[in-house]
Coordinates of C-alpha atoms and ligand atoms in Angstrom, one line a residue:
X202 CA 8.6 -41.2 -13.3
X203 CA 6.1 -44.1 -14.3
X204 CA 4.1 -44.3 -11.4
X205 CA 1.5 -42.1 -10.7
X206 CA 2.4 -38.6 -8.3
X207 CA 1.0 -39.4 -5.1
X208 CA -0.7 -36.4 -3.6
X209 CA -0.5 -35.0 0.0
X210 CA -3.7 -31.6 0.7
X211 CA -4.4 -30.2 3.6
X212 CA -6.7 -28.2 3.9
X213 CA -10.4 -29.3 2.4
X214 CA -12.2 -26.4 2.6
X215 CA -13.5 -24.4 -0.7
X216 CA -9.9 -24.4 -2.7
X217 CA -9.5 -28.6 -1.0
X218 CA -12.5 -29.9 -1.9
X219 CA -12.6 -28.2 -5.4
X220 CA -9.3 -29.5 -6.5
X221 CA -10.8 -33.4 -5.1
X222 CA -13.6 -33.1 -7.1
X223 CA -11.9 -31.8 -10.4
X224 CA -8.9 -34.8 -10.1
X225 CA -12.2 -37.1 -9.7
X226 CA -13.9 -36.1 -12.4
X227 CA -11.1 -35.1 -15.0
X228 CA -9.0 -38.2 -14.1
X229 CA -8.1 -39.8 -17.1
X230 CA -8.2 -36.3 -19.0
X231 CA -5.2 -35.4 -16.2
X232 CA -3.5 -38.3 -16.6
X233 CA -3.3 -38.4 -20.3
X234 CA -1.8 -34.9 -20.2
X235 CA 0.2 -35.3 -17.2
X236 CA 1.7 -38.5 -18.8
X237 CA 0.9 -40.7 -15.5
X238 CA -1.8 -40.6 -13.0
X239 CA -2.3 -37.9 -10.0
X240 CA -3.3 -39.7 -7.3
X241 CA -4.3 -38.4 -3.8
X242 CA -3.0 -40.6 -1.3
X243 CA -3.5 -38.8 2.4
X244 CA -5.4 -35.6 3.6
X245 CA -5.8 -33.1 6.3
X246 CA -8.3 -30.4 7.8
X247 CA -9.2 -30.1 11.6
X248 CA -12.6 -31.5 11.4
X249 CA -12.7 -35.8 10.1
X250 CA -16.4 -35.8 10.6
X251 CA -17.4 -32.2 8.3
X252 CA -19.3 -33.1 5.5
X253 CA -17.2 -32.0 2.4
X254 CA -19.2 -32.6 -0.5
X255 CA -16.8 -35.2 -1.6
X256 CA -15.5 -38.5 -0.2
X257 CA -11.9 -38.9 1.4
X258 CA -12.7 -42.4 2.9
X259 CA -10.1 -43.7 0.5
X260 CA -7.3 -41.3 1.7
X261 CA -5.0 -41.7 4.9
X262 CA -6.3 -39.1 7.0
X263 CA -4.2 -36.9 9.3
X264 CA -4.7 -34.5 12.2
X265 CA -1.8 -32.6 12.3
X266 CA -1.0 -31.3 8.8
X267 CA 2.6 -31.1 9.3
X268 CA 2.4 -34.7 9.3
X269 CA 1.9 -35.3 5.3
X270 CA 5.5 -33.9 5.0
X271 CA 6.3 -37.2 6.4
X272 CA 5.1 -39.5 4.7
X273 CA 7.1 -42.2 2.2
X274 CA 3.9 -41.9 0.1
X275 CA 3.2 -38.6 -0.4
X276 CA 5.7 -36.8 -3.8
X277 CA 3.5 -33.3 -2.9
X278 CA 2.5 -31.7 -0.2
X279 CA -0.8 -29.3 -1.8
X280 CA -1.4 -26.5 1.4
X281 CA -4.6 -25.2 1.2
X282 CA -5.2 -23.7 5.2
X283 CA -4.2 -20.2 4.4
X284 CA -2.7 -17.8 6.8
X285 CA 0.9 -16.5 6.6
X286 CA 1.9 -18.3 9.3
X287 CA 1.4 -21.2 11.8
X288 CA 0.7 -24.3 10.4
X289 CA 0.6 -23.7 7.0
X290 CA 4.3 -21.7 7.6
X291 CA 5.2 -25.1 9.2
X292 CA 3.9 -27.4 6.7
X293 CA 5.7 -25.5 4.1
X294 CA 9.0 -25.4 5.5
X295 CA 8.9 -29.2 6.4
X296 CA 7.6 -30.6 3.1
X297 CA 10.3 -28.3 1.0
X298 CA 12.8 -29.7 3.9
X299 CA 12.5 -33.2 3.7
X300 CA 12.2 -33.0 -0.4
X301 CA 8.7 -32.9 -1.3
X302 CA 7.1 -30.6 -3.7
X303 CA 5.1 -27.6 -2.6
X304 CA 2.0 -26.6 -4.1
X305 CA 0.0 -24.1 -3.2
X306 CA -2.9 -21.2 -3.1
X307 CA -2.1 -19.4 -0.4
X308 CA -0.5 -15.6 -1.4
X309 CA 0.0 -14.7 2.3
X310 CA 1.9 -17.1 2.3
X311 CA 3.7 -16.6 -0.6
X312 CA 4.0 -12.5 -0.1
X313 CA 5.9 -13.1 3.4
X314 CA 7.8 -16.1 3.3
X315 CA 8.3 -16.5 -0.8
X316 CA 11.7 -16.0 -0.7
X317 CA 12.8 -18.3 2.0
X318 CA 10.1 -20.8 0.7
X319 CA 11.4 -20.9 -2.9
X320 CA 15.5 -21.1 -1.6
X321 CA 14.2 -24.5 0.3
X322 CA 13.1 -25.5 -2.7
X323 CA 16.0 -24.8 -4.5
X324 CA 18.4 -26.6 -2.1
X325 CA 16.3 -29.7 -2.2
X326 CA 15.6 -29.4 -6.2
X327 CA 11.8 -29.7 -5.8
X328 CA 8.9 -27.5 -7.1
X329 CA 7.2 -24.4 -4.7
X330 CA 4.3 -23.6 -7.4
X331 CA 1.9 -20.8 -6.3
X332 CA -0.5 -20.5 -9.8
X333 CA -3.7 -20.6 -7.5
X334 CA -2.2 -17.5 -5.3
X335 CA -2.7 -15.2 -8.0
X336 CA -6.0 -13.8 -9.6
X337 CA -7.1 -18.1 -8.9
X338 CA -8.1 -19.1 -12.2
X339 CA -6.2 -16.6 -14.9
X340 CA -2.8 -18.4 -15.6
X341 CA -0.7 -15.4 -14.7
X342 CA 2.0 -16.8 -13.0
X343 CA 2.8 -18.8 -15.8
X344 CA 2.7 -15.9 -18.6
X345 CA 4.4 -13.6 -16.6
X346 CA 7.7 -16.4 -15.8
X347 CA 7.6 -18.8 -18.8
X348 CA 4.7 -17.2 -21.9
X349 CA 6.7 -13.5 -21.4
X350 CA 10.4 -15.0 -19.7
X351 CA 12.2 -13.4 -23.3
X352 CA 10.9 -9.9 -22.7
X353 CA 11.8 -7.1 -20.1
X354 CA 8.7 -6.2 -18.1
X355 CA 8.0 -2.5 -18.0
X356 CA 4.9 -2.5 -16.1
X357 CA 2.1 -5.0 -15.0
X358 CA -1.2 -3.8 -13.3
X359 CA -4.7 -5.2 -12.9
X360 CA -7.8 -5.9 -10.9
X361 CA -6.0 -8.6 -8.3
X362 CA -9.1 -8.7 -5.9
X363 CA -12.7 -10.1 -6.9
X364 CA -14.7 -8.6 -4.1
X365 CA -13.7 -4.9 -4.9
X366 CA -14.4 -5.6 -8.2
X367 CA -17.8 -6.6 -7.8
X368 CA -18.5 -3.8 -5.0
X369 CA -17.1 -0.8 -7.4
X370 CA -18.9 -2.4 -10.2
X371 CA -22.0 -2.8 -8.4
X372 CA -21.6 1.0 -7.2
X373 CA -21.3 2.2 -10.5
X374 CA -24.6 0.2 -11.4
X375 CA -26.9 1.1 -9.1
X376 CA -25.6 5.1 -7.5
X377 CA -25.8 2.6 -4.3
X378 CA -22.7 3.6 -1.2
X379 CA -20.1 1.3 -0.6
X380 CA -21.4 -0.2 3.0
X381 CA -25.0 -1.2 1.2
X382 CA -23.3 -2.9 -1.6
X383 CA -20.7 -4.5 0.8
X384 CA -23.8 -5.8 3.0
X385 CA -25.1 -7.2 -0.1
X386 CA -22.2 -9.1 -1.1
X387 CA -21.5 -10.1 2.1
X388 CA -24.9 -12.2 2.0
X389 CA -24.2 -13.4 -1.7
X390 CA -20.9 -15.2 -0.1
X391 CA -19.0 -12.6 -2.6
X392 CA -17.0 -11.0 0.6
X393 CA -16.1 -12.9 4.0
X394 CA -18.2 -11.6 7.4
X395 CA -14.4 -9.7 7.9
X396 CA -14.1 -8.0 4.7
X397 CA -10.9 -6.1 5.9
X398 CA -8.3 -7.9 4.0
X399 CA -10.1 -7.5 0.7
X400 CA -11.8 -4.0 0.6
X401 CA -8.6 -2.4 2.9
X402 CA -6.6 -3.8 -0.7
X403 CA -4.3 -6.2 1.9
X404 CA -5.4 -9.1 -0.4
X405 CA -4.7 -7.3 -3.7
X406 CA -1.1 -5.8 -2.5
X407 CA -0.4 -9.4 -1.3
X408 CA -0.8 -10.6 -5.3
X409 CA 1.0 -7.6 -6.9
X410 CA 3.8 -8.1 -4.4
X411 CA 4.7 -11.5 -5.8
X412 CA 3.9 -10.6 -9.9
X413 CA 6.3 -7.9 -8.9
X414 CA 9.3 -10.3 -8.3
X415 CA 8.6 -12.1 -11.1
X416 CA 8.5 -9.6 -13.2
X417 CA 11.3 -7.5 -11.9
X418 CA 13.9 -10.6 -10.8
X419 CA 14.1 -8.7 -7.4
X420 CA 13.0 -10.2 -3.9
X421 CA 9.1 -10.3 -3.0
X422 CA 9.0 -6.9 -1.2
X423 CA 5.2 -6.8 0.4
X424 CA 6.2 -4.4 3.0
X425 CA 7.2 -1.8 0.4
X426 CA 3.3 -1.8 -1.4
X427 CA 1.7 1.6 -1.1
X428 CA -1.8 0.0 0.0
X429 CA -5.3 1.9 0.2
X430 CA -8.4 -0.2 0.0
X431 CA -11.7 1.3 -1.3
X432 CA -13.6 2.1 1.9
X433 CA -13.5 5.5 0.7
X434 CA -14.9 5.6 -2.3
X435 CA -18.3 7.7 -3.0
X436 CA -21.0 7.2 -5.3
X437 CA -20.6 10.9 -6.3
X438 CA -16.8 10.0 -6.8
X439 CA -18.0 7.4 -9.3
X440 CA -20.7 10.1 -10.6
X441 CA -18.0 12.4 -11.4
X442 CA -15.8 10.5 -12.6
X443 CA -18.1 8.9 -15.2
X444 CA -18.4 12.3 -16.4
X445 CA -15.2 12.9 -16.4
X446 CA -14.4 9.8 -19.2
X447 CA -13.2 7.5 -16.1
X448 CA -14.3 4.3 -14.6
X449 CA -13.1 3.9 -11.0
X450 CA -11.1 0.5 -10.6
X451 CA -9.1 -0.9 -7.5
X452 CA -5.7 -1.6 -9.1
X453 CA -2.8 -3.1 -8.3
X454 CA 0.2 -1.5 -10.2
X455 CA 4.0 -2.4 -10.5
X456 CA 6.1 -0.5 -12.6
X457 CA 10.1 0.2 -13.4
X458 CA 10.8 3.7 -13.3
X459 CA 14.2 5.1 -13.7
X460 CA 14.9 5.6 -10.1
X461 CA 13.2 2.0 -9.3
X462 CA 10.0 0.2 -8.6
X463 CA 6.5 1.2 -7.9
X464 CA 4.1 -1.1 -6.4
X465 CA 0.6 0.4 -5.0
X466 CA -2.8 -0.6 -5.1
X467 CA -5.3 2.0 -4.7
X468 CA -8.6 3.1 -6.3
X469 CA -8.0 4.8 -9.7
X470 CA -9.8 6.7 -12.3
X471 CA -9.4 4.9 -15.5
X472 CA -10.2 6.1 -19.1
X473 CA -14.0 4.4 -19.5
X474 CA -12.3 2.9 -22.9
X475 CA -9.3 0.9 -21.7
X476 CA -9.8 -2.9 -21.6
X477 CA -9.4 -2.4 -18.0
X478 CA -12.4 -0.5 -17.1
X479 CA -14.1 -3.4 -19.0
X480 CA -13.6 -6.2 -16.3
X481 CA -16.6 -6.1 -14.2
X482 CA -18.0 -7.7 -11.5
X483 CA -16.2 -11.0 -9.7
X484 CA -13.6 -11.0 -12.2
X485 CA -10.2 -10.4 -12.2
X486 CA -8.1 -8.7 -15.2
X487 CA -4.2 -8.4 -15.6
X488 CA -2.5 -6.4 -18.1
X489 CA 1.6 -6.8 -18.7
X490 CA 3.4 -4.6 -21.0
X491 CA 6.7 -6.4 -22.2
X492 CA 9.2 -4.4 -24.3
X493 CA 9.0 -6.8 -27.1
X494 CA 5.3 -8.2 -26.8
X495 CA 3.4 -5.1 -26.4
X496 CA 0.8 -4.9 -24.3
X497 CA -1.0 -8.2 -22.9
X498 CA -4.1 -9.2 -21.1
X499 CA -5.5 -11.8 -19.1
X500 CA -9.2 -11.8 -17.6
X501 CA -11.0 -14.4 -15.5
X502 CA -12.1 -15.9 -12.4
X503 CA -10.0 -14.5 -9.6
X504 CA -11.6 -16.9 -7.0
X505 CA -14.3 -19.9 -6.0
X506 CA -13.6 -23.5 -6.0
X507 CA -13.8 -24.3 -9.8
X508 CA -11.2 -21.8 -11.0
X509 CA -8.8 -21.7 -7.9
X510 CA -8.5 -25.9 -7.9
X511 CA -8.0 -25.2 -12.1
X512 CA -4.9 -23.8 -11.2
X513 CA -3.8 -26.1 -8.4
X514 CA -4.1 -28.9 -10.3
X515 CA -2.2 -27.4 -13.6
X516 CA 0.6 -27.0 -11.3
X517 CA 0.4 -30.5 -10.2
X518 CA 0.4 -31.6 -13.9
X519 CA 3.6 -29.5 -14.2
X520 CA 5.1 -31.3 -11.4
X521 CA 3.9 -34.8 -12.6
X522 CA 5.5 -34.1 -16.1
X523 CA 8.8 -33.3 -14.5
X524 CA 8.9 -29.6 -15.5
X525 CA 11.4 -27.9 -12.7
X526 CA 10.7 -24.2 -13.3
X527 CA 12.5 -21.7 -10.9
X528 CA 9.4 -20.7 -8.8
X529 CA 10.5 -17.1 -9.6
X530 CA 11.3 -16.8 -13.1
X531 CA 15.3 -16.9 -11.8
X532 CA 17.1 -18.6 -9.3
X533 CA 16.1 -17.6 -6.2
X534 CA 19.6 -16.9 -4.9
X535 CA 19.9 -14.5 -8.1
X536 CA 16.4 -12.6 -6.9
X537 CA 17.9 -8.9 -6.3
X538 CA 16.8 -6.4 -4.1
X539 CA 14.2 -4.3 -4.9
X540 CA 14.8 -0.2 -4.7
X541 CA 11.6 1.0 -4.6
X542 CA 10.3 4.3 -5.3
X543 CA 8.5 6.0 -2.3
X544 CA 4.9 7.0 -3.2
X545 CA 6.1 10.6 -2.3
X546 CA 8.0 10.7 -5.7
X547 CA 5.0 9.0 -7.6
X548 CA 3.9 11.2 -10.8
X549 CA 0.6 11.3 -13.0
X550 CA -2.7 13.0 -13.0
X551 CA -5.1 13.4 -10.0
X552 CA -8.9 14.1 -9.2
X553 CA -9.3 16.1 -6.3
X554 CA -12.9 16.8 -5.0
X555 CA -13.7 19.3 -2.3
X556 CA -16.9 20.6 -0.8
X557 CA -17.1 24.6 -0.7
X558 CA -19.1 27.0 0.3
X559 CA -19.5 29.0 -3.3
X560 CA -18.7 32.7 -2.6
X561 CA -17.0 35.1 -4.4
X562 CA -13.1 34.7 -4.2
X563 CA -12.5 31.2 -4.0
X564 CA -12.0 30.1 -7.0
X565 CA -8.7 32.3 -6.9
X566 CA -7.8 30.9 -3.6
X567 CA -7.7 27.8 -5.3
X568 CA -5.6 28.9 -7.8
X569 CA -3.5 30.3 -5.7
X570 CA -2.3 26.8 -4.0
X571 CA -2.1 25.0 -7.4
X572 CA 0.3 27.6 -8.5
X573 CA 2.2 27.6 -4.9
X574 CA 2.4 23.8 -5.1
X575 CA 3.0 23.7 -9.2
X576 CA 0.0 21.5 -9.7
X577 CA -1.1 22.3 -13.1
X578 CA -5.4 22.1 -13.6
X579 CA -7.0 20.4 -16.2
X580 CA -10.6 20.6 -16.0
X581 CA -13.4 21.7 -13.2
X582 CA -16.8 20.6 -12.7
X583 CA -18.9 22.2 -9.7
X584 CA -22.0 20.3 -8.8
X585 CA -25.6 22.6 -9.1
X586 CA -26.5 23.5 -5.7
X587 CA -29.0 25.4 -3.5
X588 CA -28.3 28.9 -2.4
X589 CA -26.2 29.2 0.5
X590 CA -25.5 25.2 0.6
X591 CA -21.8 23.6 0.0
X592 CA -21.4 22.3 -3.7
X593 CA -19.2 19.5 -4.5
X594 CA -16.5 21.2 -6.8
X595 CA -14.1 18.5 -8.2
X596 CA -11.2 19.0 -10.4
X597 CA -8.8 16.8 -12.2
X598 CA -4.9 18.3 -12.9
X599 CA -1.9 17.3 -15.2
X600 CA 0.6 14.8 -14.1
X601 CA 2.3 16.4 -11.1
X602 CA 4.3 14.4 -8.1
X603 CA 2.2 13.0 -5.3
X604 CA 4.5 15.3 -3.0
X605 CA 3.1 18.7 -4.4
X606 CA -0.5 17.5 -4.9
X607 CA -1.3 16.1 -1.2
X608 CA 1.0 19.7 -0.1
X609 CA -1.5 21.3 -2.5
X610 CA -4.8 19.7 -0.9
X611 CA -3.7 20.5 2.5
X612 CA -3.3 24.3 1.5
X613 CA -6.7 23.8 0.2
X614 CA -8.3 22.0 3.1
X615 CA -7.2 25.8 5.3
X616 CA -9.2 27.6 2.9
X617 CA -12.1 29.4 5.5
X618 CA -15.2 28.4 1.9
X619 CA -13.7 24.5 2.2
X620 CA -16.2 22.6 4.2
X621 CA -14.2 19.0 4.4
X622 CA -11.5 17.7 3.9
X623 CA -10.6 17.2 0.3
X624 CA -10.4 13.9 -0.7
X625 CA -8.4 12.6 -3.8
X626 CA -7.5 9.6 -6.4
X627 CA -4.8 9.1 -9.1
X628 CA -5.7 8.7 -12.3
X629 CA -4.1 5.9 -14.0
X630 CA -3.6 7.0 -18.2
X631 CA -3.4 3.3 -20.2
Ligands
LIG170 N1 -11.5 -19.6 -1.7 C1 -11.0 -19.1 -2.8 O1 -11.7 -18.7 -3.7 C2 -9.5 -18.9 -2.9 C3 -9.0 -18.3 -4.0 C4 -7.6 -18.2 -4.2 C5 -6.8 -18.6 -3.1 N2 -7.3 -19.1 -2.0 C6 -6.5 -19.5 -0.9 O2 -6.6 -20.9 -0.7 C7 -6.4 -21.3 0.7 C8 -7.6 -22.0 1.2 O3 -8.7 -21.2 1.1 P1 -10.2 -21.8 1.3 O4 -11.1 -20.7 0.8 O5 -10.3 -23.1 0.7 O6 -10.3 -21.8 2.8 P2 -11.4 -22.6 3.7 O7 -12.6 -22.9 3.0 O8 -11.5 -21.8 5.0 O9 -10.7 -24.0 4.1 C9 -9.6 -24.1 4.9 C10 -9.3 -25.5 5.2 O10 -8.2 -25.6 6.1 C11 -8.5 -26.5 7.1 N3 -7.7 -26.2 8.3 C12 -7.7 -25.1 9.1 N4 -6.8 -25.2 10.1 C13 -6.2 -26.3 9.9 C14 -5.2 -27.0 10.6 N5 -4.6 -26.4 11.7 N6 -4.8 -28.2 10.2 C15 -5.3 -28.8 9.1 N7 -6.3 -28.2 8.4 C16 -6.7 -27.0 8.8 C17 -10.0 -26.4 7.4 O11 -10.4 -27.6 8.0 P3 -12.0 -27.9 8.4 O12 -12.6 -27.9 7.0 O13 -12.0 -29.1 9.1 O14 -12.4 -26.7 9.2 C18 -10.5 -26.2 6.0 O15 -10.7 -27.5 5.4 C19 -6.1 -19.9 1.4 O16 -4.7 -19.7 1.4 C20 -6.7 -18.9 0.4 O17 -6.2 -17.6 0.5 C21 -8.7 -19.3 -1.8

């Protein structure tokens, strides 16, 4: 382990070129930590004649990706394409099979294939490292499986998606909708001309799947995620809520409950004061509660060249120091199943808001379905209106199962005075 690691990336797009130009610039920095030098010796991308930023003319240069796995001079294949499949599926598979590390950003990736990914890696005794595929920048892979490895998790959530982030926290700003503020960050380079994976919460769910099975010990279980994205969420929403004592956040939650895991990612009401609510904009904010350790949090850059490449290139470091760290916390033979708890059975508090026509009598009709459903209320605010117009009534109501409270709202939604139908979100207490 004397000579220096001798680096294989494909992919130099954003995350490829940003991890060329911090290895160039922190060089001796890396090797004096690393113990020996990191040294890029061949690269990939589809396009040799793009402009980059950066040079490769001193690196082997390959067409087909899959090739790097090949080569006698390449200890670490670094993927940086993306995509849960194709050629980043392929180059995956080959380097782990013909014994080269694995490093890399990608959380597709990771979210559908981690667990097939990480026994290749096993069999052959080499590294699959995935820091950069979670919240890019905030080392949370590494606090969840090594800083907090002595406690049991009880529950891990956080803001795993920049772009919401900065589109809720730009609502909440300005009163602005959701598809002006999108627009806007759309032309700020902030979300991609498809925004689906990111505002539908695909991108998000994708992350929380794989903290999940590190926290837990059980087998990355993406298809199980309760996923809503925040297409749906209304300035008057945020309005309300604010006067409510909430800020709204897209969260990603995972929690061990008695009769087994939750893992959603949905828009939540959270109370204005938790640390949480605090994370604004672009950044990214994880909080894990450890039975030991209390309560823990991480904030950060969730994304963009600098802090993404930070985090490839500390898990190059790792590899280059000879750390061999099971990519899951545990063994990935010993990874259990997951039993996860439907979002049917889910229980905590709700915010309901409907749009009525205010007559006598309705106000009891209400009632009426709460009690029908056993949905306890907490508090009700009705918007001023006009005479004769719909008002915007919402509500908020103790911690009740998800079963009762959607049963509830559909009651409510038959209700002749309801104009729409009513629209809800959980409220997360922290
Ligand atoms: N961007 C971020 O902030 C960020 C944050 C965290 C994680 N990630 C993850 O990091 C990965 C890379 O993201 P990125 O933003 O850097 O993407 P990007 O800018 O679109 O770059 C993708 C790179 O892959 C190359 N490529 C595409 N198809 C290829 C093929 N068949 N063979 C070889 N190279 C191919 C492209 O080549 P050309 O340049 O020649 O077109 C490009 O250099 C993704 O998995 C992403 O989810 C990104």
């Amino acid at each position: 382990m004397t000579g220096p690691l001798k680096i294989g990336i494909a992919g130099l797009g954003t995350v490829g070129a940003g991890v060329l130009e911090i290895l160039h610039d922190n060089q001796s920095l890396i090797a004096a930590r690393a113990g020996r030098g990191l040294v890029v010796t061949a690269v990939s991308a589809r396009d040799k004649s793009r402009d980059r930023g950066v040079s490769t003319a001193a690196f082997t240069w390959f067409d087909n990706a899959a090739d790097l796995a090949d080569q006698a001079d390449v200890d670490v294949v670094v993927e940086l394409i993306g995509g849960s499949d194709g050629i980043a599926k392929t180059l995956a598979e080959k380097a782990l099979g013909t014994g080269k590390h694995l490093v890399t950003a990608n959380k597709a990736l990771i979210a559908h294939h981690g667990v097939e990914l990480g026994l290749l890696a096993e069999k052959a005794d080499v590294c699959l490292s995935f820091e950069a595929a979670v919240a890019g920048g905030i080392p949370i892979v590494k606090a969840l499986r090594d800083g907090l490895a002595a406690n049991r998790v009880q529950r891990l959530y956080g803001i795993l998606n920049g772009t919401c982030n900065y589109i809720l926290t730009n609502m909440a700003d300005s009163g602005r909708a959701f598809a002006d503020v999108l627009a806007e960050a759309q032309a700020l380079g902030y979300a991609e001309t498809d925004p689906s994976f990111d505002v539908d919460g695909v991108d998000a769910a994708h992350k929380l799947a794989i903290l999940a099975s590190i926290a837990f010990g059980t087998k990355i279980d993406f298809e199980s995620v309760h996923v809503e994205g925040i297409r749906n969420v209304s300035p008057i929403d945020i309005d309300f809520a604010k006067r409510l004592g909430y800020g709204i956040k897209l969260l990603g939650v995972a929690k061990q409950t008695p009769t087994g895991i939750e893992q959603r990612v949905h828009p939540c009401m959270v109370p204005v004061r938790a640390p949480i609510n605090h994370v604004s904009g672009v950044y990214n904010g994880v909080v894990v509660d450890g039975d030991f350790v209390d309560s823990t949090i991480y904030e950060g850059r969730g994304a963009g060249a600098g802090p993404t490449a930070s985090a490839v290139v500390t898990d190059l470091i790792d590899i280059a120091r000879g750390l061999r760290v099971p990519a899951f916390g545990i063994a990935t033979h010993t990874l259990k199943e997951p039993v996860t708890v439907p979002m049917s059975d889910h229980r905590g508090p709700y915010y309901a808001h409907l749009i009525v026509v205010d007559k006598p009598g309705v106000f009891a009709e209400f009632a009426a379905c709460l009690r029908d459903h056993n949905v306890s209320m907490e508090q009700v605010l009705q918007q001023s209106r006009d005479p004769g117009e719909p008002v915007d009534v919402v509500m908020t109501v103790h911690e009740t199962r998800e079963s009762d409270m959607v049963n509830c709202l559909e009651d409510i939604a038959k209700i002749e005075a309801v104009v729409a139908p009513p629209t809800m979100i959980r409220i997360e207490m922290l």
